[in-house]
mmCIF file of C-alpha atoms in Angstrom:
data_model
loop_
_atom_site.group_PDB
_atom_site.id
_atom_site.type_symbol
_atom_site.label_atom_id
_atom_site.label_comp_id
_atom_site.label_asym_id
_atom_site.label_seq_id
_atom_site.Cartn_x
_atom_site.Cartn_y
_atom_site.Cartn_z
ATOM 1 C CA UNK W 290 18.737 -2.646 4.612
ATOM 2 C CA UNK W 291 19.346 0.461 6.686
ATOM 3 C CA UNK W 292 16.530 2.946 7.078
ATOM 4 C CA UNK W 293 18.935 5.670 6.012
ATOM 5 C CA UNK W 294 18.300 4.722 2.462
ATOM 6 C CA UNK W 295 18.582 8.194 1.007
ATOM 7 C CA UNK W 296 22.365 7.732 1.263
ATOM 8 C CA UNK W 297 22.139 4.445 -0.667
ATOM 9 C CA UNK W 298 19.610 5.272 -3.344
ATOM 10 C CA UNK W 299 20.019 7.858 -6.041
ATOM 11 C CA UNK W 300 16.844 9.759 -5.066
ATOM 12 C CA UNK W 301 15.725 13.105 -6.348
ATOM 13 C CA UNK W 302 12.546 15.019 -5.682
ATOM 14 C CA UNK W 303 11.328 17.005 -8.655
ATOM 15 C CA UNK W 304 10.054 20.344 -7.364
ATOM 16 C CA UNK W 305 6.966 21.398 -9.199
ATOM 17 C CA UNK W 306 8.024 24.946 -10.107
ATOM 18 C CA UNK W 307 7.976 25.237 -13.879
ATOM 19 C CA UNK W 308 9.452 28.428 -15.283
ATOM 20 C CA UNK W 309 9.134 29.891 -18.733
ATOM 21 C CA UNK W 310 12.657 29.903 -20.105
ATOM 22 C CA UNK W 311 12.058 31.907 -23.309
ATOM 23 C CA UNK W 312 11.306 35.576 -22.694
ATOM 24 C CA UNK W 313 8.319 37.132 -24.415
ATOM 25 C CA UNK W 314 9.214 39.178 -27.448
ATOM 26 C CA UNK W 315 12.376 37.246 -28.267
ATOM 27 C CA UNK W 316 13.379 36.294 -31.808
ATOM 28 C CA UNK W 317 11.849 32.878 -31.200
ATOM 29 C CA UNK W 318 8.428 34.544 -31.003
ATOM 30 C CA UNK W 319 8.690 36.189 -34.414
ATOM 31 C CA UNK W 320 10.013 33.013 -36.010
ATOM 32 C CA UNK W 321 7.457 30.679 -34.470
ATOM 33 C CA UNK W 322 4.704 31.319 -36.990
ATOM 34 C CA UNK W 323 6.669 29.590 -39.752
ATOM 35 C CA UNK W 324 7.218 26.381 -37.788
ATOM 36 C CA UNK W 325 3.577 25.171 -38.061
ATOM 37 C CA UNK W 326 2.135 24.023 -41.375
ATOM 38 C CA UNK W 327 -1.224 25.613 -40.505
ATOM 39 C CA UNK W 328 0.436 28.997 -40.077
ATOM 40 C CA UNK W 329 -0.293 29.194 -36.331
ATOM 41 C CA UNK W 330 2.363 30.109 -33.799
ATOM 42 C CA UNK W 331 4.246 27.135 -32.324
ATOM 43 C CA UNK W 332 5.116 29.201 -29.260
ATOM 44 C CA UNK W 333 1.856 30.819 -28.249
ATOM 45 C CA UNK W 334 -0.079 28.504 -25.894
ATOM 46 C CA UNK W 335 2.595 25.828 -26.267
ATOM 47 C CA UNK W 336 1.757 23.072 -23.706
ATOM 48 C CA UNK W 337 5.361 21.840 -23.331
ATOM 49 C CA UNK W 338 6.534 21.785 -19.710
ATOM 50 C CA UNK W 339 10.159 22.674 -19.023
ATOM 51 C CA UNK W 340 12.183 21.301 -16.135
ATOM 52 C CA UNK W 341 15.499 22.987 -15.489
ATOM 53 C CA UNK W 342 17.922 20.336 -14.230
ATOM 54 C CA UNK W 343 19.781 22.843 -12.066
ATOM 55 C CA UNK W 344 16.743 22.910 -9.784
ATOM 56 C CA UNK W 345 16.595 19.181 -9.139
ATOM 57 C CA UNK W 346 17.047 18.540 -5.438
ATOM 58 C CA UNK W 347 17.610 15.647 -3.024
ATOM 59 C CA UNK W 348 15.816 14.001 -0.133
ATOM 60 C CA UNK W 349 17.364 16.217 2.539
ATOM 61 C CA UNK W 350 16.135 19.339 0.768
ATOM 62 C CA UNK W 351 12.728 17.761 0.241
ATOM 63 C CA UNK W 352 12.317 16.968 3.937
ATOM 64 C CA UNK W 353 13.196 20.579 4.782
ATOM 65 C CA UNK W 354 10.312 21.640 2.512
ATOM 66 C CA UNK W 355 7.947 19.210 4.241
ATOM 67 C CA UNK W 356 8.801 20.025 7.844
ATOM 68 C CA UNK W 357 5.971 22.545 8.319
ATOM 69 C CA UNK W 358 3.192 20.391 6.833
ATOM 70 C CA UNK W 359 0.609 18.743 9.073
ATOM 71 C CA UNK W 360 -0.133 15.946 6.604
ATOM 72 C CA UNK W 361 2.310 14.409 4.143
ATOM 73 C CA UNK W 362 0.887 11.895 1.684
ATOM 74 C CA UNK W 363 3.496 9.515 0.284
ATOM 75 C CA UNK W 364 1.927 7.422 -2.442
ATOM 76 C CA UNK W 365 3.058 3.997 -3.486
ATOM 77 C CA UNK W 366 2.693 1.257 -5.986
ATOM 78 C CA UNK W 367 2.158 -1.479 -3.443
ATOM 79 C CA UNK W 368 4.793 -3.902 -4.757
ATOM 80 C CA UNK W 369 7.571 -1.337 -5.321
ATOM 81 C CA UNK W 370 10.073 -1.705 -2.515
ATOM 82 C CA UNK W 371 11.742 1.584 -3.424
ATOM 83 C CA UNK W 372 8.477 3.411 -2.692
ATOM 84 C CA UNK W 373 8.398 1.962 0.814
ATOM 85 C CA UNK W 374 12.038 2.821 1.400
ATOM 86 C CA UNK W 375 11.269 6.412 0.429
ATOM 87 C CA UNK W 376 8.364 6.452 2.855
ATOM 88 C CA UNK W 377 10.715 5.242 5.584
ATOM 89 C CA UNK W 378 13.311 7.862 4.671
ATOM 90 C CA UNK W 379 10.795 10.700 4.904
ATOM 91 C CA UNK W 380 9.605 9.547 8.332
ATOM 92 C CA UNK W 381 13.203 9.257 9.493
ATOM 93 C CA UNK W 382 14.020 12.722 8.160
ATOM 94 C CA UNK W 383 11.081 14.281 9.980
ATOM 95 C CA UNK W 384 12.154 12.592 13.210
ATOM 96 C CA UNK W 385 15.663 13.959 12.751
ATOM 97 C CA UNK W 386 14.155 17.451 12.554
ATOM 98 C CA UNK W 387 12.416 16.960 15.865
ATOM 99 C CA UNK W 388 8.910 16.534 14.476
ATOM 100 C CA UNK W 389 6.296 14.562 16.415
ATOM 101 C CA UNK W 390 5.241 12.018 13.795
ATOM 102 C CA UNK W 391 2.425 9.530 13.366
ATOM 103 C CA UNK W 392 2.021 7.108 10.461
ATOM 104 C CA UNK W 393 -1.374 6.453 8.873
ATOM 105 C CA UNK W 394 -1.463 3.223 6.875
ATOM 106 C CA UNK W 395 -4.014 2.061 4.323
ATOM 107 C CA UNK W 396 -2.762 -1.514 4.822
ATOM 108 C CA UNK W 397 -4.373 -1.964 8.234
ATOM 109 C CA UNK W 398 -8.087 -1.856 8.990
ATOM 110 C CA UNK W 399 -9.534 0.225 11.799
ATOM 111 C CA UNK W 400 -10.899 -2.585 14.014
ATOM 112 C CA UNK W 401 -7.326 -3.859 14.468
ATOM 113 C CA UNK W 402 -5.872 -0.659 15.931
ATOM 114 C CA UNK W 403 -5.219 -2.313 19.337
ATOM 115 C CA UNK W 404 -2.790 -4.762 17.713
ATOM 116 C CA UNK W 405 -0.801 -1.912 16.133
ATOM 117 C CA UNK W 406 -0.705 -0.100 19.480
ATOM 118 C CA UNK W 407 0.566 -3.230 21.222
ATOM 119 C CA UNK W 408 3.262 -3.797 18.588
ATOM 120 C CA UNK W 409 4.542 -0.212 18.719
ATOM 121 C CA UNK W 410 4.604 -0.402 22.531
ATOM 122 C CA UNK W 411 6.754 -3.542 22.371
ATOM 123 C CA UNK W 412 4.066 -5.743 23.930
ATOM 124 C CA UNK W 413 3.799 -8.195 21.022
ATOM 125 C CA UNK W 414 6.233 -9.294 18.334
ATOM 126 C CA UNK W 415 5.979 -9.004 14.568
ATOM 127 C CA UNK W 416 4.391 -12.411 14.050
ATOM 128 C CA UNK W 417 1.685 -11.687 16.600
ATOM 129 C CA UNK W 418 1.011 -8.305 14.971
ATOM 130 C CA UNK W 419 0.434 -10.010 11.647
ATOM 131 C CA UNK W 420 -1.830 -12.621 13.201
ATOM 132 C CA UNK W 421 -3.944 -10.153 15.176
ATOM 133 C CA UNK W 422 -4.394 -7.750 12.258
ATOM 134 C CA UNK W 423 -5.167 -10.668 9.889
ATOM 135 C CA UNK W 424 -2.638 -9.059 7.574
ATOM 136 C CA UNK W 425 -2.232 -12.003 5.220
ATOM 137 C CA UNK W 426 -5.985 -12.302 4.675
ATOM 138 C CA UNK W 427 -6.775 -8.582 4.494
ATOM 139 C CA UNK W 428 -3.798 -7.132 2.595
ATOM 140 C CA UNK W 429 -1.633 -10.029 1.370
ATOM 141 C CA UNK W 430 1.238 -8.018 -0.180
ATOM 142 C CA UNK W 431 4.642 -9.242 0.976
ATOM 143 C CA UNK W 432 4.943 -7.920 4.528
ATOM 144 C CA UNK W 433 8.681 -7.388 4.053
ATOM 145 C CA UNK W 434 7.768 -4.375 1.876
ATOM 146 C CA UNK W 435 6.418 -2.609 4.965
ATOM 147 C CA UNK W 436 8.829 -3.998 7.541
ATOM 148 C CA UNK W 437 11.197 -0.965 7.434
ATOM 149 C CA UNK W 438 8.299 1.393 8.224
ATOM 150 C CA UNK W 439 6.910 -0.676 11.069
ATOM 151 C CA UNK W 440 10.328 -1.473 12.526
ATOM 152 C CA UNK W 441 11.118 2.243 12.593
ATOM 153 C CA UNK W 442 7.775 2.944 14.258
ATOM 154 C CA UNK W 443 8.455 0.351 16.949
ATOM 155 C CA UNK W 444 12.015 1.547 17.557
ATOM 156 C CA UNK W 445 10.864 5.167 18.053
ATOM 157 C CA UNK W 446 7.397 4.477 19.510
ATOM 158 C CA UNK W 447 5.752 6.252 16.574
ATOM 159 C CA UNK W 448 1.960 5.827 16.592
ATOM 160 C CA UNK W 449 0.719 3.806 13.622
ATOM 161 C CA UNK W 450 -2.892 4.538 12.673
ATOM 162 C CA UNK W 451 -5.023 1.889 10.958
ATOM 163 C CA UNK W 452 -6.787 4.035 8.345
ATOM 164 C CA UNK W 453 -8.836 1.592 6.324
ATOM 165 C CA UNK W 454 -12.383 0.452 6.891
ATOM 166 C CA UNK W 455 -12.907 -3.260 7.415
ATOM 167 C CA UNK W 456 -13.088 -5.228 4.173
ATOM 168 C CA UNK W 457 -16.403 -6.853 5.121
ATOM 169 C CA UNK W 458 -18.039 -3.437 4.771
ATOM 170 C CA UNK W 459 -16.434 -2.422 1.483
ATOM 171 C CA UNK W 460 -16.986 -5.898 0.008
ATOM 172 C CA UNK W 461 -20.701 -5.638 0.731
ATOM 173 C CA UNK W 462 -20.813 -2.206 -0.909
ATOM 174 C CA UNK W 463 -18.985 -3.591 -3.936
ATOM 175 C CA UNK W 464 -21.571 -6.327 -4.298
ATOM 176 C CA UNK W 465 -24.764 -4.392 -3.604
ATOM 177 C CA UNK W 466 -23.939 -0.732 -3.091
ATOM 178 C CA UNK W 467 -24.396 1.343 0.051
ATOM 179 C CA UNK W 468 -28.140 0.746 -0.170
ATOM 180 C CA UNK W 469 -27.546 -2.952 0.560
ATOM 181 C CA UNK W 470 -25.999 -2.257 3.974
ATOM 182 C CA UNK W 471 -27.946 -2.766 7.145
ATOM 183 C CA UNK W 472 -29.340 0.295 8.861
ATOM 184 C CA UNK W 473 -26.738 -0.105 11.617
ATOM 185 C CA UNK W 474 -23.867 -0.220 9.099
ATOM 186 C CA UNK W 475 -25.162 2.792 7.150
ATOM 187 C CA UNK W 476 -25.398 4.761 10.383
ATOM 188 C CA UNK W 477 -21.673 4.434 11.010
ATOM 189 C CA UNK W 478 -20.496 5.376 7.512
ATOM 190 C CA UNK W 479 -18.412 8.527 7.127
ATOM 191 C CA UNK W 480 -19.891 11.557 5.409
ATOM 192 C CA UNK W 481 -19.470 11.004 1.663
ATOM 193 C CA UNK W 482 -19.005 13.851 -0.838
ATOM 194 C CA UNK W 483 -19.992 12.867 -4.393
ATOM 195 C CA UNK W 484 -19.711 16.328 -5.945
ATOM 196 C CA UNK W 485 -16.301 16.005 -7.699
ATOM 197 C CA UNK W 486 -17.208 15.313 -11.333
ATOM 198 C CA UNK W 487 -13.545 15.110 -12.397
ATOM 199 C CA UNK W 488 -12.870 12.427 -9.794
ATOM 200 C CA UNK W 489 -15.869 10.452 -10.968
ATOM 201 C CA UNK W 490 -14.718 10.695 -14.593
ATOM 202 C CA UNK W 491 -11.214 9.532 -13.701
ATOM 203 C CA UNK W 492 -12.564 6.551 -11.755
ATOM 204 C CA UNK W 493 -14.919 5.677 -14.590
ATOM 205 C CA UNK W 494 -11.984 5.623 -17.019
ATOM 206 C CA UNK W 495 -10.130 3.254 -14.669
ATOM 207 C CA UNK W 496 -13.253 1.098 -14.308
ATOM 208 C CA UNK W 497 -13.570 0.735 -18.094
ATOM 209 C CA UNK W 498 -10.018 -0.610 -18.321
ATOM 210 C CA UNK W 499 -11.154 -3.778 -16.533
ATOM 211 C CA UNK W 500 -12.279 -6.693 -18.722
ATOM 212 C CA UNK W 501 -16.026 -6.466 -19.416
ATOM 213 C CA UNK W 502 -16.758 -9.677 -17.524
ATOM 214 C CA UNK W 503 -15.101 -8.231 -14.402
ATOM 215 C CA UNK W 504 -16.605 -4.738 -14.477
ATOM 216 C CA UNK W 505 -19.840 -5.266 -12.573
ATOM 217 C CA UNK W 506 -21.725 -2.134 -11.537
ATOM 218 C CA UNK W 507 -19.847 1.162 -11.859
ATOM 219 C CA UNK W 508 -21.944 2.910 -9.204
ATOM 220 C CA UNK W 509 -21.008 0.211 -6.710
ATOM 221 C CA UNK W 510 -17.345 0.511 -7.760
ATOM 222 C CA UNK W 511 -17.524 4.263 -7.273
ATOM 223 C CA UNK W 512 -19.135 3.922 -3.853
ATOM 224 C CA UNK W 513 -16.368 1.582 -2.709
ATOM 225 C CA UNK W 514 -13.692 4.064 -3.812
ATOM 226 C CA UNK W 515 -15.475 6.944 -2.087
ATOM 227 C CA UNK W 516 -15.994 4.877 1.047
ATOM 228 C CA UNK W 517 -12.302 3.960 1.180
ATOM 229 C CA UNK W 518 -11.199 7.569 0.738
ATOM 230 C CA UNK W 519 -13.756 9.070 3.110
ATOM 231 C CA UNK W 520 -13.160 6.415 5.761
ATOM 232 C CA UNK W 521 -9.401 6.964 5.702
ATOM 233 C CA UNK W 522 -9.822 10.749 5.634
ATOM 234 C CA UNK W 523 -12.177 10.717 8.599
ATOM 235 C CA UNK W 524 -9.811 8.574 10.669
ATOM 236 C CA UNK W 525 -6.826 10.746 9.724
ATOM 237 C CA UNK W 526 -8.699 13.963 10.568
ATOM 238 C CA UNK W 527 -9.691 12.564 13.946
ATOM 239 C CA UNK W 528 -6.047 11.872 14.756
ATOM 240 C CA UNK W 529 -5.045 15.386 13.707
ATOM 241 C CA UNK W 530 -7.688 16.947 15.952
ATOM 242 C CA UNK W 531 -6.719 14.755 18.900
ATOM 243 C CA UNK W 532 -2.981 15.427 18.379
ATOM 244 C CA UNK W 533 -2.624 19.048 17.224
ATOM 245 C CA UNK W 534 1.193 18.988 17.381
ATOM 246 C CA UNK W 535 1.548 15.823 15.302
ATOM 247 C CA UNK W 536 2.662 15.486 11.687
ATOM 248 C CA UNK W 537 0.773 12.649 10.016
ATOM 249 C CA UNK W 538 2.527 10.747 7.234
ATOM 250 C CA UNK W 539 -0.126 8.953 5.199
ATOM 251 C CA UNK W 540 1.024 5.762 3.461
ATOM 252 C CA UNK W 541 -1.431 4.772 0.734
ATOM 253 C CA UNK W 542 -1.716 3.702 -2.864
ATOM 254 C CA UNK W 543 -1.077 6.462 -5.387
ATOM 255 C CA UNK W 544 -4.665 6.301 -6.646
ATOM 256 C CA UNK W 545 -5.882 7.564 -3.273
ATOM 257 C CA UNK W 546 -3.564 10.587 -3.489
ATOM 258 C CA UNK W 547 -3.039 11.773 -7.081
ATOM 259 C CA UNK W 548 -4.795 14.974 -8.127
ATOM 260 C CA UNK W 549 -5.647 15.422 -4.444
ATOM 261 C CA UNK W 550 -9.030 13.894 -5.243
ATOM 262 C CA UNK W 551 -8.960 10.930 -2.893
ATOM 263 C CA UNK W 552 -7.902 11.251 0.715
ATOM 264 C CA UNK W 553 -6.310 14.763 0.588
ATOM 265 C CA UNK W 554 -9.360 16.811 -0.393
ATOM 266 C CA UNK W 555 -11.537 14.802 1.996
ATOM 267 C CA UNK W 556 -9.258 15.569 4.929
ATOM 268 C CA UNK W 557 -9.196 19.235 3.855
ATOM 269 C CA UNK W 558 -12.995 19.318 3.866
ATOM 270 C CA UNK W 559 -12.977 18.199 7.494
ATOM 271 C CA UNK W 560 -9.876 20.026 8.676
ATOM 272 C CA UNK W 561 -8.009 22.545 6.473
ATOM 273 C CA UNK W 562 -4.344 22.070 7.366
ATOM 274 C CA UNK W 563 -1.079 22.429 5.386
ATOM 275 C CA UNK W 564 -0.486 19.315 3.281
ATOM 276 C CA UNK W 565 1.883 17.944 0.670
ATOM 277 C CA UNK W 566 1.455 15.089 -1.801
ATOM 278 C CA UNK W 567 4.362 12.957 -3.055
ATOM 279 C CA UNK W 568 4.289 10.335 -5.803
ATOM 280 C CA UNK W 569 6.778 8.162 -7.635
ATOM 281 C CA UNK W 570 7.411 10.023 -10.879
ATOM 282 C CA UNK W 571 8.458 7.059 -13.013
ATOM 283 C CA UNK W 572 6.280 6.987 -16.122
ATOM 284 C CA UNK W 573 4.451 10.193 -15.171
ATOM 285 C CA UNK W 574 4.397 13.599 -16.851
ATOM 286 C CA UNK W 575 5.441 16.272 -14.330
ATOM 287 C CA UNK W 576 2.128 17.977 -13.672
ATOM 288 C CA UNK W 577 1.506 20.151 -10.604
ATOM 289 C CA UNK W 578 -2.153 19.138 -10.677
ATOM 290 C CA UNK W 579 -1.173 15.535 -9.941
ATOM 291 C CA UNK W 580 1.178 15.995 -6.976
ATOM 292 C CA UNK W 581 3.349 18.564 -5.232
ATOM 293 C CA UNK W 582 6.524 16.508 -5.535
ATOM 294 C CA UNK W 583 7.646 13.623 -7.704
ATOM 295 C CA UNK W 584 10.327 11.164 -6.541
ATOM 296 C CA UNK W 585 12.667 9.293 -8.862
ATOM 297 C CA UNK W 586 14.259 6.424 -6.930
ATOM 298 C CA UNK W 587 16.324 3.611 -8.347
ATOM 299 C CA UNK W 588 14.468 0.313 -8.465
ATOM 300 C CA UNK W 589 15.131 -1.918 -5.461
ATOM 301 C CA UNK W 590 14.024 -5.547 -5.373
ATOM 302 C CA UNK W 591 13.366 -7.615 -2.291
ATOM 303 C CA UNK W 592 15.268 -10.907 -2.291
ATOM 304 C CA UNK W 593 13.033 -13.816 -3.320
ATOM 305 C CA UNK W 594 11.600 -16.065 -0.626
ATOM 306 C CA UNK W 595 11.489 -19.836 -0.708
ATOM 307 C CA UNK W 596 8.167 -21.472 -1.562
ATOM 308 C CA UNK W 597 6.721 -24.932 -0.955
ATOM 309 C CA UNK W 598 5.033 -24.842 -4.348
ATOM 310 C CA UNK W 599 1.561 -25.811 -3.131
ATOM 311 C CA UNK W 600 -1.934 -24.393 -3.548
ATOM 312 C CA UNK W 601 -3.897 -24.733 -0.350
ATOM 313 C CA UNK W 602 -7.592 -24.892 0.414
ATOM 314 C CA UNK W 603 -9.418 -23.628 3.469
ATOM 315 C CA UNK W 604 -8.425 -24.969 6.899
ATOM 316 C CA UNK W 605 -9.835 -28.466 7.402
ATOM 317 C CA UNK W 606 -12.295 -29.221 10.191
ATOM 318 C CA UNK W 607 -10.039 -32.012 11.426
ATOM 319 C CA UNK W 608 -6.906 -29.847 11.365
ATOM 320 C CA UNK W 609 -4.309 -28.647 8.911
ATOM 321 C CA UNK W 610 -4.693 -27.192 5.432
ATOM 322 C CA UNK W 611 -5.357 -29.420 2.414
ATOM 323 C CA UNK W 612 -3.195 -29.370 -0.705
ATOM 324 C CA UNK W 613 -5.371 -28.630 -3.743
ATOM 325 C CA UNK W 614 -2.634 -28.336 -6.344
ATOM 326 C CA UNK W 615 1.067 -27.866 -7.041
ATOM 327 C CA UNK W 616 3.185 -25.299 -8.811
ATOM 328 C CA UNK W 617 4.986 -26.497 -11.913
ATOM 329 C CA UNK W 618 8.279 -26.571 -10.008
ATOM 330 C CA UNK W 619 7.178 -27.828 -6.591
ATOM 331 C CA UNK W 620 9.574 -29.028 -3.932
ATOM 332 C CA UNK W 621 6.618 -30.395 -1.949
ATOM 333 C CA UNK W 622 5.502 -32.589 -4.864
ATOM 334 C CA UNK W 623 9.058 -33.759 -5.468
ATOM 335 C CA UNK W 624 9.278 -34.748 -1.795
ATOM 336 C CA UNK W 625 6.266 -37.037 -2.223
ATOM 337 C CA UNK W 626 3.285 -35.008 -1.035
ATOM 338 C CA UNK W 627 0.009 -35.427 -2.929
ATOM 339 C CA UNK W 628 -3.180 -33.518 -3.613
ATOM 340 C CA UNK W 629 -5.501 -34.062 -0.655
ATOM 341 C CA UNK W 630 -2.698 -34.300 1.922
ATOM 342 C CA UNK W 631 -3.244 -31.934 4.852
ATOM 343 C CA UNK W 632 -0.273 -29.884 6.002
ATOM 344 C CA UNK W 633 -0.241 -29.911 9.790
ATOM 345 C CA UNK W 634 3.243 -28.642 10.619
ATOM 346 C CA UNK W 635 5.946 -26.775 8.647
ATOM 347 C CA UNK W 636 9.350 -26.052 10.116
ATOM 348 C CA UNK W 637 8.003 -27.003 13.545
ATOM 349 C CA UNK W 638 5.120 -24.491 13.251
ATOM 350 C CA UNK W 639 1.584 -25.942 13.609
ATOM 351 C CA UNK W 640 -0.480 -25.026 10.530
ATOM 352 C CA UNK W 641 -4.039 -23.895 11.254
ATOM 353 C CA UNK W 642 -4.364 -20.963 8.849
ATOM 354 C CA UNK W 643 -2.922 -19.314 5.756
ATOM 355 C CA UNK W 644 -1.055 -16.896 8.035
ATOM 356 C CA UNK W 645 0.871 -19.781 9.615
ATOM 357 C CA UNK W 646 2.294 -20.743 6.225
ATOM 358 C CA UNK W 647 3.164 -17.168 5.298
ATOM 359 C CA UNK W 648 4.858 -16.520 8.631
ATOM 360 C CA UNK W 649 7.025 -19.619 8.650
ATOM 361 C CA UNK W 650 8.240 -18.894 5.094
ATOM 362 C CA UNK W 651 8.494 -15.089 5.461
ATOM 363 C CA UNK W 652 12.295 -15.002 5.466
ATOM 364 C CA UNK W 653 13.029 -18.475 4.087
ATOM 365 C CA UNK W 654 15.509 -18.592 1.216
ATOM 366 C CA UNK W 655 15.112 -20.499 -2.066
ATOM 367 C CA UNK W 656 17.222 -23.649 -1.966
ATOM 368 C CA UNK W 657 16.903 -24.072 1.777
ATOM 369 C CA UNK W 658 15.198 -27.164 3.164
ATOM 370 C CA UNK W 659 12.359 -27.415 5.633
ATOM 371 C CA UNK W 660 10.620 -30.273 7.421
ATOM 372 C CA UNK W 661 6.951 -30.695 6.555
ATOM 373 C CA UNK W 662 4.479 -32.901 8.376
ATOM 374 C CA UNK W 663 1.259 -33.931 6.653
ATOM 375 C CA UNK W 664 -1.671 -36.287 7.079
ATOM 376 C CA UNK W 665 -2.892 -38.486 4.209
ATOM 377 C CA UNK W 666 -6.414 -39.857 4.489
ATOM 378 C CA UNK W 667 -6.991 -43.517 3.683
ATOM 379 C CA UNK W 668 -10.201 -45.049 2.374
ATOM 380 C CA UNK W 669 -9.625 -47.920 4.737
ATOM 381 C CA UNK W 670 -7.702 -47.915 7.970
ATOM 382 C CA UNK W 671 -6.145 -45.064 9.874
ATOM 383 C CA UNK W 672 -4.839 -41.865 8.295
ATOM 384 C CA UNK W 673 -1.140 -41.919 7.425
ATOM 385 C CA UNK W 674 1.148 -39.360 9.009
ATOM 386 C CA UNK W 675 4.033 -38.245 6.783
ATOM 387 C CA UNK W 676 7.218 -36.316 7.488
ATOM 388 C CA UNK W 677 9.163 -35.122 4.435
ATOM 389 C CA UNK W 678 12.132 -32.847 3.820
ATOM 390 C CA UNK W 679 11.204 -30.209 1.237
ATOM 391 C CA UNK W 680 13.555 -28.037 -0.780
ATOM 392 C CA UNK W 681 12.099 -24.572 -1.152
ATOM 393 C CA UNK W 682 12.019 -23.145 -4.667
#
């Protein structure tokens, strides 16, 4: 799909200027007192928000509004392709206006910045980028969702900034809190501001939505959220200081952006610069406290990819990845593979890790066929080497 998706999607940005449409002192005011059974005025302090459709705008007008901002946060629901197409469109629009742009991405962790630099510079290909950043172990969402953004970055040599802290650090905090970190790890943490009571209350409400058996310790949950936001904010602020003429487009989950309580206010604390926040408006009440702009794209689905229909264990010491189970509709099982077989080659690609499987099937289509080589251990005698033709489902 072309990056110029604003010409293919029916996109509108809802500008957050809400006007009172009924003048004070009108007949409606005098009549309002009889519309409530308790005798109170239905008009005075009425919380209804009014959006005048004549003021709806489009992506071109939105980008014109964004052109003077130093940081533009474009939130996403990670599995919504339309959100990622909008992100791509905004970056493209800024480029068309001559802006020097960088892209900050939650999806990549800071220690893997050299791999992003090499990919943008054309030194490594897409598959090598995904291997070096350990994308399929550290993020796991379908990479094709982000391909338009990264392809655009490579084509225009746009810096891509790995914003996130490494998952080993945040996982440890989730298990034992910041206090459980080593002295060396605590020394390299970003400055953390815990003073926003509203943010804490919102996170606690989200925490309580989890099943009781999965909740764990709220303070640890809170510290992970704060660490994510502060770590990304610190990295973003450092880029802005080092590149004072750059516009940074931050690509992150909506929860890190809404109400400005996550990354935005933590960048502002370090470096007060003009910003704008954008969120998908589907299912949201237009509220200027939540975001500056709401986008209403049409839903866009990625085409399905073909699957072997296997559940794999950890890489085996003697090579390959063992099959631990099958999907209900499994082409691999139909082809004769069994639990315990070790996949050693798929479509000619040696299999040594989960990433190898994901890469070889990244653009495979359901119904296509692929050659799979496996090893079956025998209680007696040599292992059996199998080659089967699998239909992807």
